[in-house]
């Protein structure tokens, strides 16, 4: 799947912003994005975040036969995988031109610079040597892949520990981490790549271009340098002509950025070493919650409890029960009072008049209206003698029974 190209309006907007020395994310011309380095649970696993660009590097080793031309040296192998998860422009299971370019540049930066002592990887001359394999996986693509890959690769190599071995005659024994402490690699220096993008035929220069800035740039210059200000590799692409002054200016900027990144990597390695030595959780396990549900977690609210007791005593005193009258102290509890049919009261003997007066008035009015109506019905209907007549009024509360002789 091909990536969506930029429209003309987007391209013009980016170039105009760069000409005004403005960038999309608010950075200055020579500013790097935020760099974060973290490690996995095993030795040799490193995660690097360069802004939104995320890269994972994993180092592994195995015993193999050496090359015939160099029987006393170990083997370094680098592999960069660009998966469709990082960008829809990458295809799975197929090496693109970009991946080949990044592989070659990473080999020039780390292998050809002799930053690792390959002779220390020899176990038996001409028979067995250690092959160190560095797999770099791109997790998210937001520009400047080479810088992120070089930082992840050299940090993973510095963090890696290989098993200890011993050879007696032709027998080679590989010890586990529990039997013997693993051995770190012998690293002389840490070369790091710094990328510079040029716009409008070299008129404008940016450090650490993002993905959109890479689409509109005219050329790219990558300089790999260590903290001793030694250039390990340099590569220019894009077909633009650079002046000597421009290259020297970029090298001075690269020396400053490389020293800052070296300090960041050294600090991350020291923190991880201290955490592992103290037995604390490190790597991916350190990011997991400590047995707590944090999805609905809220910040704790401080509550002032100094005046709670005083306030509670005041409320209790205000709501105290009134004292009993002296005449009722030695009397027995009053029996239940029935002020009306269907109504009862149990308490201190005091009648509760709430709602009773209205009920009594309604009953009196109902009786006064019912008696004349019932007398009129009696004169009109003249029932037989000896027969009881029972009439029920409209009232739902009581029944009226009239008996005639």
Short mmCIF file of C-alpha atoms in Angstrom, two decimals:
data_model
loop_
_atom_site.label_atom_id
_atom_site.label_comp_id
_atom_site.label_asym_id
_atom_site.label_seq_id
_atom_site.Cartn_x
_atom_site.Cartn_y
_atom_site.Cartn_z
CA UNK A 1 0.00 0.00 0.00
CA UNK A 2 1.42 3.33 -1.02
CA UNK A 3 1.47 6.23 1.36
CA UNK A 4 -0.88 9.17 0.75
CA UNK A 5 1.04 11.96 -1.01
CA UNK A 6 1.01 15.53 0.26
CA UNK A 7 -1.21 18.03 -1.50
CA UNK A 8 0.20 21.18 -3.07
CA UNK A 9 -1.31 23.36 -0.34
CA UNK A 10 0.31 21.25 2.40
CA UNK A 11 3.65 21.34 0.64
CA UNK A 12 3.50 25.12 0.21
CA UNK A 13 2.48 25.58 3.82
CA UNK A 14 5.41 23.49 5.12
CA UNK A 15 7.96 25.26 2.93
CA UNK A 16 6.64 28.69 3.90
CA UNK A 17 6.77 27.77 7.61
CA UNK A 18 10.37 26.51 7.25
CA UNK A 19 11.34 29.74 5.47
CA UNK A 20 9.96 31.66 8.47
CA UNK A 21 11.97 29.40 10.82
CA UNK A 22 8.86 27.73 12.21
CA UNK A 23 8.12 24.01 12.59
CA UNK A 24 4.89 22.08 12.97
CA UNK A 25 5.63 20.86 16.50
CA UNK A 26 6.94 24.19 17.77
CA UNK A 27 10.64 23.25 17.83
CA UNK A 28 13.49 25.48 16.88
CA UNK A 29 15.75 24.79 13.90
CA UNK A 30 18.39 22.75 15.77
CA UNK A 31 16.15 21.12 18.40
CA UNK A 32 15.71 17.38 18.78
CA UNK A 33 12.43 15.82 19.76
CA UNK A 34 12.08 14.27 23.22
CA UNK A 35 14.17 11.09 23.51
CA UNK A 36 13.16 8.34 25.93
CA UNK A 37 15.22 5.18 26.48
CA UNK A 38 13.83 2.16 28.34
CA UNK A 39 14.80 -1.49 28.67
CA UNK A 40 13.04 -4.83 28.65
CA UNK A 41 13.14 -7.54 31.27
CA UNK A 42 16.03 -9.37 29.53
CA UNK A 43 19.49 -8.06 28.77
CA UNK A 44 19.86 -6.59 25.30
CA UNK A 45 16.25 -5.40 24.82
CA UNK A 46 15.93 -1.65 24.34
CA UNK A 47 13.05 0.69 23.44
CA UNK A 48 13.72 4.18 22.06
CA UNK A 49 11.11 6.89 21.53
CA UNK A 50 12.12 9.86 19.39
CA UNK A 51 8.99 11.96 19.49
CA UNK A 52 6.35 9.72 17.90
CA UNK A 53 8.96 7.49 16.22
CA UNK A 54 9.34 4.28 18.22
CA UNK A 55 12.00 1.61 17.71
CA UNK A 56 12.80 -1.63 19.53
CA UNK A 57 16.22 -3.33 19.37
CA UNK A 58 16.92 -6.89 20.51
CA UNK A 59 20.42 -8.40 20.73
CA UNK A 60 21.03 -12.16 20.68
CA UNK A 61 24.10 -14.36 20.36
CA UNK A 62 25.09 -17.86 19.30
CA UNK A 63 28.26 -19.89 18.70
CA UNK A 64 29.11 -20.27 15.00
CA UNK A 65 32.12 -20.99 12.85
CA UNK A 66 34.19 -17.86 12.00
CA UNK A 67 34.88 -16.50 8.56
CA UNK A 68 37.91 -17.96 6.80
CA UNK A 69 39.40 -14.55 6.20
CA UNK A 70 39.12 -13.58 9.90
CA UNK A 71 39.31 -16.72 12.05
CA UNK A 72 40.03 -14.80 15.28
CA UNK A 73 37.13 -12.34 15.12
CA UNK A 74 33.49 -12.64 15.99
CA UNK A 75 30.63 -11.70 13.69
CA UNK A 76 28.26 -8.72 13.91
CA UNK A 77 24.96 -8.94 12.05
CA UNK A 78 22.37 -6.16 11.76
CA UNK A 79 18.80 -6.45 10.55
CA UNK A 80 16.13 -3.75 10.31
CA UNK A 81 12.50 -4.73 9.81
CA UNK A 82 9.91 -2.24 8.60
CA UNK A 83 6.48 -3.66 9.36
CA UNK A 84 3.11 -2.34 8.14
CA UNK A 85 2.25 -1.70 11.79
CA UNK A 86 4.62 1.28 11.74
CA UNK A 87 3.32 2.81 8.52
CA UNK A 88 0.91 1.74 5.74
CA UNK A 89 3.67 2.50 3.21
CA UNK A 90 5.70 -0.53 4.39
CA UNK A 91 4.97 -4.00 3.03
CA UNK A 92 5.29 -7.18 5.06
CA UNK A 93 7.83 -9.83 4.04
CA UNK A 94 9.49 -7.68 1.43
CA UNK A 95 12.69 -5.64 1.65
CA UNK A 96 12.17 -2.13 0.41
CA UNK A 97 14.77 0.33 -0.80
CA UNK A 98 14.52 2.21 2.49
CA UNK A 99 15.24 -0.89 4.60
CA UNK A 100 18.33 -1.75 2.50
CA UNK A 101 19.55 1.83 2.84
CA UNK A 102 19.06 1.83 6.62
CA UNK A 103 20.82 -1.54 6.97
CA UNK A 104 23.87 -0.36 5.11
CA UNK A 105 24.04 2.89 7.02
CA UNK A 106 23.72 1.08 10.37
CA UNK A 107 26.53 -1.32 9.40
CA UNK A 108 28.78 1.59 8.45
CA UNK A 109 27.95 3.34 11.71
CA UNK A 110 28.55 0.41 14.08
CA UNK A 111 30.53 -2.32 12.33
CA UNK A 112 32.95 -0.33 10.16
CA UNK A 113 33.67 2.13 12.96
CA UNK A 114 35.16 -0.71 15.05
CA UNK A 115 33.21 0.39 18.11
CA UNK A 116 33.02 -3.24 19.36
CA UNK A 117 36.01 -5.45 20.00
CA UNK A 118 35.25 -8.43 17.75
CA UNK A 119 38.41 -10.30 18.79
CA UNK A 120 37.01 -10.66 22.32
CA UNK A 121 34.14 -12.68 20.78
CA UNK A 122 36.50 -15.50 19.73
CA UNK A 123 36.19 -18.73 21.75
CA UNK A 124 38.41 -21.15 19.78
CA UNK A 125 40.43 -19.68 16.95
CA UNK A 126 39.21 -20.92 13.58
CA UNK A 127 36.45 -23.07 15.14
CA UNK A 128 33.99 -21.23 17.36
CA UNK A 129 33.23 -17.54 17.73
CA UNK A 130 30.24 -15.55 19.01
CA UNK A 131 27.87 -14.16 16.43
CA UNK A 132 26.10 -11.06 17.78
CA UNK A 133 22.81 -10.35 16.01
CA UNK A 134 21.01 -7.01 16.37
CA UNK A 135 17.37 -6.97 15.25
CA UNK A 136 15.81 -3.51 14.99
CA UNK A 137 12.01 -3.41 14.72
CA UNK A 138 10.24 -0.22 13.76
CA UNK A 139 7.07 0.20 15.82
CA UNK A 140 5.91 3.62 14.64
CA UNK A 141 7.18 5.83 11.83
CA UNK A 142 7.21 9.59 12.28
CA UNK A 143 10.47 10.47 10.56
CA UNK A 144 14.23 10.23 11.24
CA UNK A 145 14.40 6.43 11.42
CA UNK A 146 18.20 6.32 11.17
CA UNK A 147 18.82 8.33 14.32
CA UNK A 148 16.34 6.29 16.36
CA UNK A 149 17.73 2.99 15.02
CA UNK A 150 21.35 3.93 15.80
CA UNK A 151 20.47 4.99 19.36
CA UNK A 152 18.49 1.79 19.96
CA UNK A 153 21.19 -0.48 18.48
CA UNK A 154 24.16 0.92 20.40
CA UNK A 155 22.15 1.11 23.65
CA UNK A 156 21.03 -2.51 23.27
CA UNK A 157 24.62 -3.60 22.60
CA UNK A 158 25.80 -1.76 25.73
CA UNK A 159 23.04 -3.37 27.77
CA UNK A 160 23.59 -6.89 26.41
CA UNK A 161 25.36 -9.63 28.40
CA UNK A 162 26.63 -12.80 26.74
CA UNK A 163 27.00 -16.12 28.59
CA UNK A 164 30.39 -17.13 29.94
CA UNK A 165 32.16 -20.06 28.25
CA UNK A 166 35.09 -22.34 28.97
CA UNK A 167 37.00 -24.65 26.64
CA UNK A 168 38.92 -27.73 27.72
CA UNK A 169 40.53 -29.36 24.71
CA UNK A 170 37.82 -29.68 22.11
CA UNK A 171 34.96 -29.49 24.63
CA UNK A 172 33.23 -26.10 24.97
CA UNK A 173 30.92 -25.43 27.94
CA UNK A 174 28.42 -22.59 27.93
CA UNK A 175 27.33 -21.51 31.43
CA UNK A 176 23.90 -20.16 32.19
CA UNK A 177 23.23 -16.87 33.99
CA UNK A 178 22.60 -18.77 37.23
CA UNK A 179 25.91 -20.64 37.10
CA UNK A 180 28.12 -17.71 36.18
CA UNK A 181 27.59 -14.00 35.76
CA UNK A 182 27.13 -12.99 32.11
CA UNK A 183 29.84 -10.92 30.45
CA UNK A 184 29.19 -7.53 28.79
CA UNK A 185 30.52 -6.71 25.36
CA UNK A 186 33.73 -4.73 24.99
CA UNK A 187 32.62 -1.38 23.52
CA UNK A 188 35.27 1.24 22.74
CA UNK A 189 32.98 4.15 21.85
CA UNK A 190 29.32 4.83 21.03
CA UNK A 191 28.76 6.24 17.53
CA UNK A 192 25.39 7.95 17.07
CA UNK A 193 23.86 9.18 13.82
CA UNK A 194 22.54 12.75 13.47
CA UNK A 195 20.38 13.64 10.46
CA UNK A 196 20.16 17.05 8.75
CA UNK A 197 17.54 17.90 6.12
CA UNK A 198 17.99 20.65 3.52
CA UNK A 199 15.27 22.66 1.81
CA UNK A 200 15.22 24.86 -1.28
CA UNK A 201 18.60 23.64 -2.56
CA UNK A 202 20.40 23.94 0.74
CA UNK A 203 19.09 27.37 1.73
CA UNK A 204 17.41 26.13 4.93
CA UNK A 205 18.62 23.46 7.35
CA UNK A 206 16.69 21.44 9.97
CA UNK A 207 17.86 18.90 12.56
CA UNK A 208 15.81 15.75 13.28
CA UNK A 209 13.17 16.11 10.53
CA UNK A 210 9.73 14.63 11.14
CA UNK A 211 7.85 12.54 8.59
CA UNK A 212 6.11 15.47 6.86
CA UNK A 213 9.32 17.48 6.70
CA UNK A 214 11.09 14.51 5.06
CA UNK A 215 8.52 14.54 2.25
CA UNK A 216 9.27 18.10 1.20
CA UNK A 217 13.06 18.12 1.77
CA UNK A 218 15.52 18.33 -1.11
CA UNK A 219 18.42 16.43 0.50
CA UNK A 220 19.53 14.58 3.63
CA UNK A 221 22.91 14.48 5.35
CA UNK A 222 23.62 11.80 8.00
CA UNK A 223 26.71 12.12 10.18
CA UNK A 224 27.69 9.35 12.64
CA UNK A 225 29.96 10.64 15.37
CA UNK A 226 31.09 9.64 18.87
CA UNK A 227 31.53 11.83 21.95
CA UNK A 228 35.24 12.27 21.12
CA UNK A 229 34.15 14.25 18.03
CA UNK A 230 35.41 11.54 15.69
CA UNK A 231 33.33 11.10 12.52
CA UNK A 232 32.57 7.41 12.02
CA UNK A 233 30.54 7.72 8.81
CA UNK A 234 28.95 10.38 6.66
CA UNK A 235 26.41 10.00 3.88
CA UNK A 236 24.54 12.48 1.70
CA UNK A 237 21.43 11.66 -0.34
CA UNK A 238 19.00 13.62 -2.43
CA UNK A 239 21.30 14.88 -5.19
CA UNK A 240 22.00 18.35 -3.81
CA UNK A 241 25.41 20.03 -3.82
CA UNK A 242 26.68 20.98 -0.37
CA UNK A 243 29.40 23.45 0.32
CA UNK A 244 32.36 22.77 2.60
CA UNK A 245 31.10 25.37 5.07
CA UNK A 246 27.71 23.64 5.30
CA UNK A 247 29.28 20.27 6.08
CA UNK A 248 31.54 21.78 8.73
CA UNK A 249 28.61 23.56 10.29
CA UNK A 250 26.62 20.32 10.44
CA UNK A 251 29.55 18.47 12.03
CA UNK A 252 29.79 21.06 14.80
CA UNK A 253 26.08 20.77 15.51
CA UNK A 254 26.35 16.96 15.47
CA UNK A 255 29.14 16.98 18.07
CA UNK A 256 26.92 18.86 20.52
CA UNK A 257 23.91 16.61 19.94
CA UNK A 258 25.98 13.41 20.21
CA UNK A 259 27.42 14.43 23.58
CA UNK A 260 23.90 15.13 24.92
CA UNK A 261 22.56 11.80 23.68
CA UNK A 262 25.58 9.95 25.13
CA UNK A 263 24.87 11.40 28.56
CA UNK A 264 21.22 10.35 28.27
CA UNK A 265 22.18 6.77 27.34
CA UNK A 266 24.76 6.51 30.13
CA UNK A 267 22.26 7.73 32.70
CA UNK A 268 19.62 5.24 31.50
CA UNK A 269 22.13 2.36 31.71
CA UNK A 270 23.17 3.36 35.24
CA UNK A 271 19.57 3.57 36.44
CA UNK A 272 18.77 0.15 35.00
CA UNK A 273 21.89 -1.38 36.55
CA UNK A 274 21.04 0.09 39.94
CA UNK A 275 17.45 -1.17 39.76
CA UNK A 276 18.51 -4.72 38.82
CA UNK A 277 21.13 -4.81 41.56
CA UNK A 278 18.60 -3.68 44.18
CA UNK A 279 16.10 -6.32 43.05
CA UNK A 280 13.53 -3.78 41.93
CA UNK A 281 11.23 -4.26 39.01
CA UNK A 282 12.81 -3.09 35.77
CA UNK A 283 11.97 -2.96 32.11
CA UNK A 284 8.42 -3.71 31.06
CA UNK A 285 7.53 -5.05 34.52
CA UNK A 286 8.21 -1.62 36.05
CA UNK A 287 5.41 -0.08 33.97
CA UNK A 288 2.78 -2.52 35.25
CA UNK A 289 0.56 -1.41 38.16
CA UNK A 290 1.42 -2.84 41.55
CA UNK A 291 -1.67 -4.99 42.02
CA UNK A 292 -4.05 -2.06 41.79
CA UNK A 293 -6.86 -1.14 39.43
CA UNK A 294 -5.88 2.20 37.98
CA UNK A 295 -8.57 2.64 35.33
CA UNK A 296 -10.84 4.66 37.66
CA UNK A 297 -8.11 6.00 39.90
CA UNK A 298 -8.62 9.52 41.21
CA UNK A 299 -6.36 11.84 43.11
CA UNK A 300 -6.68 11.72 46.88
CA UNK A 301 -8.47 14.66 48.52
CA UNK A 302 -7.12 15.92 51.84
CA UNK A 303 -9.77 16.31 54.57
CA UNK A 304 -9.25 18.50 57.67
CA UNK A 305 -10.15 16.33 60.70
CA UNK A 306 -8.92 18.66 63.46
CA UNK A 307 -12.32 20.18 64.38
CA UNK A 308 -14.48 17.11 63.80
CA UNK A 309 -14.90 16.18 67.49
CA UNK A 310 -15.81 19.71 68.56
CA UNK A 311 -18.36 20.03 65.78
CA UNK A 312 -19.90 16.63 66.64
CA UNK A 313 -20.27 17.61 70.33
CA UNK A 314 -22.03 20.86 69.40
CA UNK A 315 -24.48 19.01 67.15
CA UNK A 316 -25.22 16.47 69.91
CA UNK A 317 -25.87 19.21 72.49
CA UNK A 318 -28.23 21.08 70.17
CA UNK A 319 -30.20 17.92 69.37
CA UNK A 320 -30.44 16.69 73.00
CA UNK A 321 -33.80 15.15 74.09
CA UNK A 322 -35.82 17.51 76.40
CA UNK A 323 -35.97 16.46 80.03
CA UNK A 324 -39.07 14.65 81.41
CA UNK A 325 -41.59 16.60 83.55
CA UNK A 326 -41.19 16.03 87.29
CA UNK A 327 -44.79 14.84 87.74
CA UNK A 328 -44.35 12.00 85.26
CA UNK A 329 -41.06 10.66 86.63
CA UNK A 330 -42.65 8.20 89.08
CA UNK A 331 -45.78 7.37 87.04
CA UNK A 332 -46.27 4.32 84.94
CA UNK A 333 -46.26 4.52 81.19
CA UNK A 334 -49.60 5.60 79.81
CA UNK A 335 -51.76 3.06 78.05
CA UNK A 336 -52.35 3.42 74.32
CA UNK A 337 -54.86 6.16 73.51
CA UNK A 338 -57.42 5.59 70.72
CA UNK A 339 -58.61 9.04 69.63
CA UNK A 340 -60.53 7.72 66.63
CA UNK A 341 -61.49 4.35 65.13
CA UNK A 342 -58.48 2.77 63.45
CA UNK A 343 -55.98 5.20 65.04
CA UNK A 344 -53.75 4.38 68.01
CA UNK A 345 -50.89 6.08 69.81
CA UNK A 346 -48.21 4.59 72.03
CA UNK A 347 -45.82 6.91 73.80
CA UNK A 348 -45.61 9.21 76.80
CA UNK A 349 -49.42 9.57 77.08
CA UNK A 350 -49.59 12.78 75.12
CA UNK A 351 -52.25 12.77 72.44
CA UNK A 352 -51.12 13.62 68.95
CA UNK A 353 -53.64 16.00 67.43
CA UNK A 354 -51.93 16.15 64.08
CA UNK A 355 -54.48 15.38 61.37
CA UNK A 356 -57.26 14.37 63.79
CA UNK A 357 -59.20 17.64 63.82
CA UNK A 358 -59.61 17.65 60.05
CA UNK A 359 -60.81 14.03 60.09
CA UNK A 360 -63.40 14.77 62.80
CA UNK A 361 -64.78 17.78 60.90
CA UNK A 362 -65.11 15.74 57.71
CA UNK A 363 -66.95 12.95 59.55
CA UNK A 364 -69.41 15.40 61.17
CA UNK A 365 -70.23 17.00 57.83
CA UNK A 366 -70.75 13.58 56.24
CA UNK A 367 -73.16 12.49 59.00
CA UNK A 368 -75.19 15.71 58.81
CA UNK A 369 -75.75 15.25 55.10
CA UNK A 370 -76.53 11.54 55.27
CA UNK A 371 -79.34 11.68 57.95
CA UNK A 372 -81.91 13.79 55.99
CA UNK A 373 -81.27 11.78 52.83
CA UNK A 374 -81.92 8.53 54.67
CA UNK A 375 -85.18 9.89 56.27
CA UNK A 376 -86.52 10.89 52.86
CA UNK A 377 -85.78 7.48 51.45
CA UNK A 378 -87.59 5.89 54.45
CA UNK A 379 -90.84 7.80 53.86
CA UNK A 380 -90.83 7.11 50.14
CA UNK A 381 -90.14 3.38 50.21
CA UNK A 382 -92.41 2.16 53.16
CA UNK A 383 -90.99 -1.31 53.66
CA UNK A 384 -92.92 -4.30 54.96
CA UNK A 385 -93.29 -4.88 58.67
CA UNK A 386 -90.97 -7.35 60.25
CA UNK A 387 -88.24 -6.91 57.64
CA UNK A 388 -84.91 -5.36 58.60
CA UNK A 389 -83.61 -2.73 56.23
CA UNK A 390 -79.90 -2.11 56.04
CA UNK A 391 -78.68 0.96 54.19
CA UNK A 392 -75.03 1.72 53.51
CA UNK A 393 -74.10 5.34 53.07
CA UNK A 394 -71.56 6.62 50.61
CA UNK A 395 -69.02 7.06 53.36
CA UNK A 396 -66.20 4.53 53.21
CA UNK A 397 -65.27 4.89 56.88
CA UNK A 398 -68.37 3.59 58.70
CA UNK A 399 -71.67 1.76 58.15
CA UNK A 400 -75.09 3.10 59.18
CA UNK A 401 -77.69 0.53 60.22
CA UNK A 402 -81.31 1.62 60.65
CA UNK A 403 -83.68 -0.84 62.34
CA UNK A 404 -87.51 -0.42 62.03
CA UNK A 405 -89.94 -2.06 64.41
#
